[in-house]
Structures are given as structure tokens and as C-alpha cells.
Amino acid sequence: MLLRWVFLISVLGATWTAASPTVHVPARNAQQLFTSQIPGVPGLVGEAVLQMPSTLKARMLAAIARGELAGAIALWELEMGRRAPQWLTEFQAAFNVVNQRAGPCAEVAKSVFEGFKRLGEKPAYVRFTSTGSVRGANLIAWERRAGEPLSTIQVSENSVHFAVQIKDRLYDAMTGPTGLTVTEYMKRLKSPGDLSMQVVSELR
């Protein structure tokens, strides 16, 4: 009797295995599934798998400091084995010439802030405000080429402009990924009013 039960269980097990479909997990869901299978350790494995190596961050920051943003993205894609993520492409787009005008400075600051933060830096938002009773005090302009007034372009018409600060350098669409020292930046920022600079936690 015992042998008959063992034989029956073996046959049923083999039949179930043969009939069971193979489940394919899409690549985009593999991390989520794998992570969710570890009770009490949410996200630990996924974060370890997707964590950007510190050596890669250092090489990317070095390339960015040289103005080689496309090279930094190529490094990421080569090291990580996939296309650059949205935060990185938005970081690159923030420095496009099309953003060198009045209007998009807040969105540019968000993308620059997020990019540097993901690369291990400690960015801060900076708000420039122009005040005064003189005509045009609400306008803020930028001197593209230092010491050449004819190269000046308008970057704000509502008395406010935003940038991102890391240590002693400022970054926005005008500076490009290499940034400028605070001293040099303030030499190029122009307004008929009185300009003030303040580190802020929000873009408003």
C-alpha cells in the first residue's frame, strides 16, 4: 500500500510540473518582485543592485567639472549597462541654450539640484531678488560675456531668479555644467534694482 501511494504521488507531481506554465517576469518588474520576496527587508536588495558605485559618481563629477556632460552620461550608460535615466537626461537638458531666457529658471534649478544630489553632492537652492523704486527694478539680466554689456540677456521679469549652489559655485542655464564662483556669477548678474542673494529650501 505504501509503495502504491509513493508511486501515485510521484506521478501526480510529474504531471503538475509538466502542465504548469513557465512564468516570465518582465525586466522592469524583476527588481520589484525580487525585493518583495524578502520579509522584513524592504528595498534592501533592490537598492544594493541599483546603487551607483562611488567611483562612477567621482568620474562623472570630474567629467562634468570639465564641461563634458555628454561624456559623463556615456560613463553612466557604460557602467550601468542601460540607457540614462530621466533624472540624468533632465540634468543635461537643463543647461540647454533654450533655457537662457526669462521663465524656466525654477524648472532648471530643480533638474540641476536633482542631478547633483543623485551624484552625491549637497546642492542648495539660491534665490536672487531685485528690489527698488527705480524703473525696471523688477528685471534681472545676465552678461553672457563678462565685461561686455552688449552680450546681456534678460533672465527674469518678475524680480526673482533661481540657481543652485554647491560649495562656492553656482549653476544655472547660463553657467553651464561647470558653474561659476559666486563672485564671478554676481559680476554678471545685472539689474536696475538692488540684488540680494538668499539660500532657500523651496522655489518660490
CSV table of C-alpha atoms in Angstrom, one decimal:
chain,number,residue,atom,x,y,z
A,1,MET,CA,0.0,0.0,0.0
A,2,LEU,CA,2.8,2.4,0.9
A,3,LEU,CA,4.6,1.8,-2.4
A,4,ARG,CA,1.3,2.5,-4.3
A,5,TRP,CA,0.9,5.9,-2.6
A,6,VAL,CA,4.6,6.8,-3.2
A,7,PHE,CA,4.1,5.9,-6.9
A,8,LEU,CA,0.9,7.9,-7.2
A,9,ILE,CA,2.3,11.0,-5.6
A,10,SER,CA,5.4,10.8,-7.9
A,11,VAL,CA,3.1,10.5,-11.0
A,12,LEU,CA,0.9,13.4,-9.9
A,13,GLY,CA,3.9,15.6,-9.1
A,14,ALA,CA,5.5,15.0,-12.5
A,15,THR,CA,2.1,15.7,-14.2
A,16,TRP,CA,1.6,19.0,-12.4
A,17,THR,CA,5.2,20.1,-13.2
A,18,ALA,CA,4.8,19.3,-16.9
A,19,ALA,CA,1.4,21.1,-17.1
A,20,SER,CA,2.5,24.2,-15.1
A,21,PRO,CA,3.3,27.2,-17.4
A,22,THR,CA,6.6,29.0,-17.1
A,23,VAL,CA,6.2,32.5,-15.7
A,24,HIS,CA,8.4,35.2,-17.3
A,25,VAL,CA,8.9,38.3,-15.3
A,26,PRO,CA,9.4,41.5,-17.3
A,27,ALA,CA,12.8,43.1,-16.7
A,28,ARG,CA,11.2,46.2,-15.4
A,29,ASN,CA,9.4,44.3,-12.7
A,30,ALA,CA,12.2,41.9,-11.8
A,31,GLN,CA,13.6,44.2,-9.1
A,32,GLN,CA,10.3,44.8,-7.5
A,33,LEU,CA,9.4,41.1,-7.4
A,34,PHE,CA,12.8,40.1,-6.0
A,35,THR,CA,12.7,42.8,-3.4
A,36,SER,CA,9.2,42.0,-2.2
A,37,GLN,CA,10.2,38.3,-1.6
A,38,ILE,CA,12.4,39.3,1.4
A,39,PRO,CA,10.3,39.7,4.5
A,40,GLY,CA,11.4,42.4,6.8
A,41,VAL,CA,14.0,43.8,4.4
A,42,PRO,CA,12.0,46.1,2.1
A,43,GLY,CA,14.0,47.6,-0.8
A,44,LEU,CA,17.4,46.4,0.6
A,45,VAL,CA,18.3,44.1,-2.3
A,46,GLY,CA,16.9,46.4,-5.0
A,47,GLU,CA,18.9,49.3,-3.6
A,48,ALA,CA,22.1,47.3,-3.5
A,49,VAL,CA,21.7,46.1,-7.0
A,50,LEU,CA,20.9,49.5,-8.5
A,51,GLN,CA,23.2,51.6,-6.3
A,52,MET,CA,25.6,53.8,-8.3
A,53,PRO,CA,29.2,53.0,-7.5
A,54,SER,CA,31.0,55.8,-5.7
A,55,THR,CA,33.9,55.5,-8.3
A,56,LEU,CA,31.4,56.2,-11.1
A,57,LYS,CA,30.0,59.2,-9.3
A,58,ALA,CA,33.5,60.6,-8.9
A,59,ARG,CA,34.3,60.1,-12.6
A,60,MET,CA,31.1,61.6,-13.7
A,61,LEU,CA,31.6,64.7,-11.5
A,62,ALA,CA,35.1,65.1,-12.8
A,63,ALA,CA,33.7,65.0,-16.4
A,64,ILE,CA,31.0,67.5,-15.5
A,65,ALA,CA,33.6,69.9,-14.0
A,66,ARG,CA,35.4,69.8,-17.3
A,67,GLY,CA,32.2,70.6,-19.1
A,68,GLU,CA,31.9,67.1,-20.6
A,69,LEU,CA,28.3,66.4,-19.7
A,70,ALA,CA,27.7,64.0,-22.6
A,71,GLY,CA,30.8,62.1,-21.6
A,72,ALA,CA,29.5,61.8,-18.0
A,73,ILE,CA,26.3,60.3,-19.4
A,74,ALA,CA,28.2,57.9,-21.5
A,75,LEU,CA,30.1,56.8,-18.5
A,76,TRP,CA,26.9,56.1,-16.6
A,77,GLU,CA,25.4,54.1,-19.5
A,78,LEU,CA,28.6,52.0,-19.9
A,79,GLU,CA,28.9,51.3,-16.2
A,80,MET,CA,25.3,50.6,-15.5
A,81,GLY,CA,24.6,48.8,-18.8
A,82,ARG,CA,21.4,50.6,-19.8
A,83,ARG,CA,20.2,54.0,-21.1
A,84,ALA,CA,20.5,57.1,-18.9
A,85,PRO,CA,17.6,57.6,-16.5
A,86,GLN,CA,15.2,60.5,-16.7
A,87,TRP,CA,16.9,62.5,-13.9
A,88,LEU,CA,20.2,62.4,-15.8
A,89,THR,CA,18.7,63.4,-19.2
A,90,GLU,CA,16.8,66.2,-17.5
A,91,PHE,CA,20.0,67.3,-15.8
A,92,GLN,CA,21.6,67.6,-19.2
A,93,ALA,CA,18.7,69.4,-20.8
A,94,ALA,CA,18.7,72.0,-18.0
A,95,PHE,CA,21.8,73.5,-19.4
A,96,ASN,CA,20.5,73.9,-23.0
A,97,VAL,CA,20.8,77.3,-24.6
A,98,VAL,CA,17.0,77.4,-25.0
A,99,ASN,CA,16.7,77.9,-21.2
A,100,GLN,CA,18.8,81.0,-21.3
A,101,ARG,CA,15.8,83.4,-21.0
A,102,ALA,CA,13.2,84.6,-18.6
A,103,GLY,CA,10.8,81.9,-17.3
A,104,PRO,CA,12.3,78.5,-16.9
A,105,CYS,CA,14.8,79.2,-14.1
A,106,ALA,CA,12.8,77.3,-11.4
A,107,GLU,CA,12.5,74.2,-13.5
A,108,VAL,CA,16.1,74.4,-14.5
A,109,ALA,CA,17.1,74.7,-10.8
A,110,LYS,CA,15.0,71.6,-9.9
A,111,SER,CA,16.7,69.5,-12.6
A,112,VAL,CA,20.2,70.7,-11.7
A,113,PHE,CA,19.5,70.2,-8.0
A,114,GLU,CA,18.3,66.6,-8.5
A,115,GLY,CA,21.2,65.7,-10.8
A,116,PHE,CA,23.9,66.8,-8.4
A,117,LYS,CA,22.1,65.3,-5.5
A,118,ARG,CA,22.0,61.9,-7.2
A,119,LEU,CA,25.7,62.2,-7.9
A,120,GLY,CA,26.4,62.5,-4.2
A,121,GLU,CA,26.7,66.3,-3.9
A,122,LYS,CA,24.9,68.6,-1.4
A,123,PRO,CA,23.2,71.2,-3.6
A,124,ALA,CA,21.1,74.1,-2.3
A,125,TYR,CA,18.6,76.4,-4.0
A,126,VAL,CA,19.5,80.1,-4.2
A,127,ARG,CA,17.1,82.9,-4.9
A,128,PHE,CA,18.1,86.2,-6.3
A,129,THR,CA,15.7,89.1,-5.8
A,130,SER,CA,15.8,92.5,-7.2
A,131,THR,CA,14.1,95.4,-5.3
A,132,GLY,CA,13.9,99.1,-5.6
A,133,SER,CA,11.8,102.0,-6.8
A,134,VAL,CA,13.8,102.7,-10.0
A,135,ARG,CA,12.3,102.0,-13.3
A,136,GLY,CA,12.8,98.4,-14.4
A,137,ALA,CA,13.9,97.3,-10.9
A,138,ASN,CA,11.9,94.0,-11.4
A,139,LEU,CA,14.1,93.0,-14.3
A,140,ILE,CA,17.2,90.8,-13.9
A,141,ALA,CA,19.7,90.2,-16.7
A,142,TRP,CA,22.8,88.2,-17.4
A,143,GLU,CA,26.0,89.2,-19.0
A,144,ARG,CA,27.0,86.3,-21.3
A,145,ARG,CA,30.5,87.6,-21.7
A,146,ALA,CA,31.9,89.2,-18.7
A,147,GLY,CA,32.5,92.9,-19.2
A,148,GLU,CA,30.5,93.1,-22.4
A,149,PRO,CA,27.2,94.9,-21.8
A,150,LEU,CA,26.1,94.2,-25.4
A,151,SER,CA,26.1,90.5,-24.6
A,152,THR,CA,23.4,90.9,-21.8
A,153,ILE,CA,20.2,88.9,-22.0
A,154,GLN,CA,17.1,89.1,-19.8
A,155,VAL,CA,16.6,86.2,-17.4
A,156,SER,CA,13.8,87.4,-15.2
A,157,GLU,CA,10.9,89.9,-15.5
A,158,ASN,CA,9.3,89.3,-12.0
A,159,SER,CA,12.2,90.3,-9.7
A,160,VAL,CA,13.3,86.7,-9.0
A,161,HIS,CA,15.8,84.3,-10.4
A,162,PHE,CA,16.9,80.9,-9.1
A,163,ALA,CA,20.1,79.0,-9.3
A,164,VAL,CA,21.8,76.0,-7.5
A,165,GLN,CA,24.8,76.4,-5.2
A,166,ILE,CA,27.4,73.7,-4.4
A,167,LYS,CA,30.2,75.0,-2.1
A,168,ASP,CA,31.4,78.2,-3.7
A,169,ARG,CA,30.0,77.6,-7.1
A,170,LEU,CA,26.6,78.5,-8.7
A,171,TYR,CA,24.8,76.6,-11.5
A,172,ASP,CA,22.0,77.5,-13.9
A,173,ALA,CA,21.3,77.5,-17.6
A,174,MET,CA,23.7,80.4,-18.2
A,175,THR,CA,26.7,78.9,-16.4
A,176,GLY,CA,26.6,75.5,-18.0
A,177,PRO,CA,27.6,72.4,-16.1
A,178,THR,CA,30.9,73.8,-15.0
A,179,GLY,CA,29.3,76.6,-13.0
A,180,LEU,CA,30.8,79.8,-11.8
A,181,THR,CA,32.2,81.0,-8.5
A,182,VAL,CA,29.7,83.1,-6.5
A,183,THR,CA,31.9,86.2,-7.0
A,184,GLU,CA,32.1,85.8,-10.8
A,185,TYR,CA,28.4,85.0,-11.0
A,186,MET,CA,27.4,88.2,-9.2
A,187,LYS,CA,29.6,90.2,-11.5
A,188,ARG,CA,27.5,89.0,-14.4
A,189,LEU,CA,24.0,89.2,-12.9
A,190,LYS,CA,22.6,92.7,-13.5
A,191,SER,CA,19.5,94.7,-12.5
A,192,PRO,CA,18.5,98.4,-12.2
A,193,GLY,CA,17.3,97.4,-8.7
A,194,ASP,CA,19.2,96.2,-5.7
A,195,LEU,CA,20.1,92.5,-6.0
A,196,SER,CA,20.1,90.2,-3.0
A,197,MET,CA,21.0,86.5,-2.7
A,198,GLN,CA,19.5,84.0,-0.3
A,199,VAL,CA,19.7,80.3,0.2
A,200,VAL,CA,16.2,78.8,0.3
A,201,SER,CA,14.6,75.4,0.8
A,202,GLU,CA,11.8,76.0,-1.8
A,203,LEU,CA,11.5,77.5,-5.2
A,204,ARG,CA,9.0,80.3,-4.5
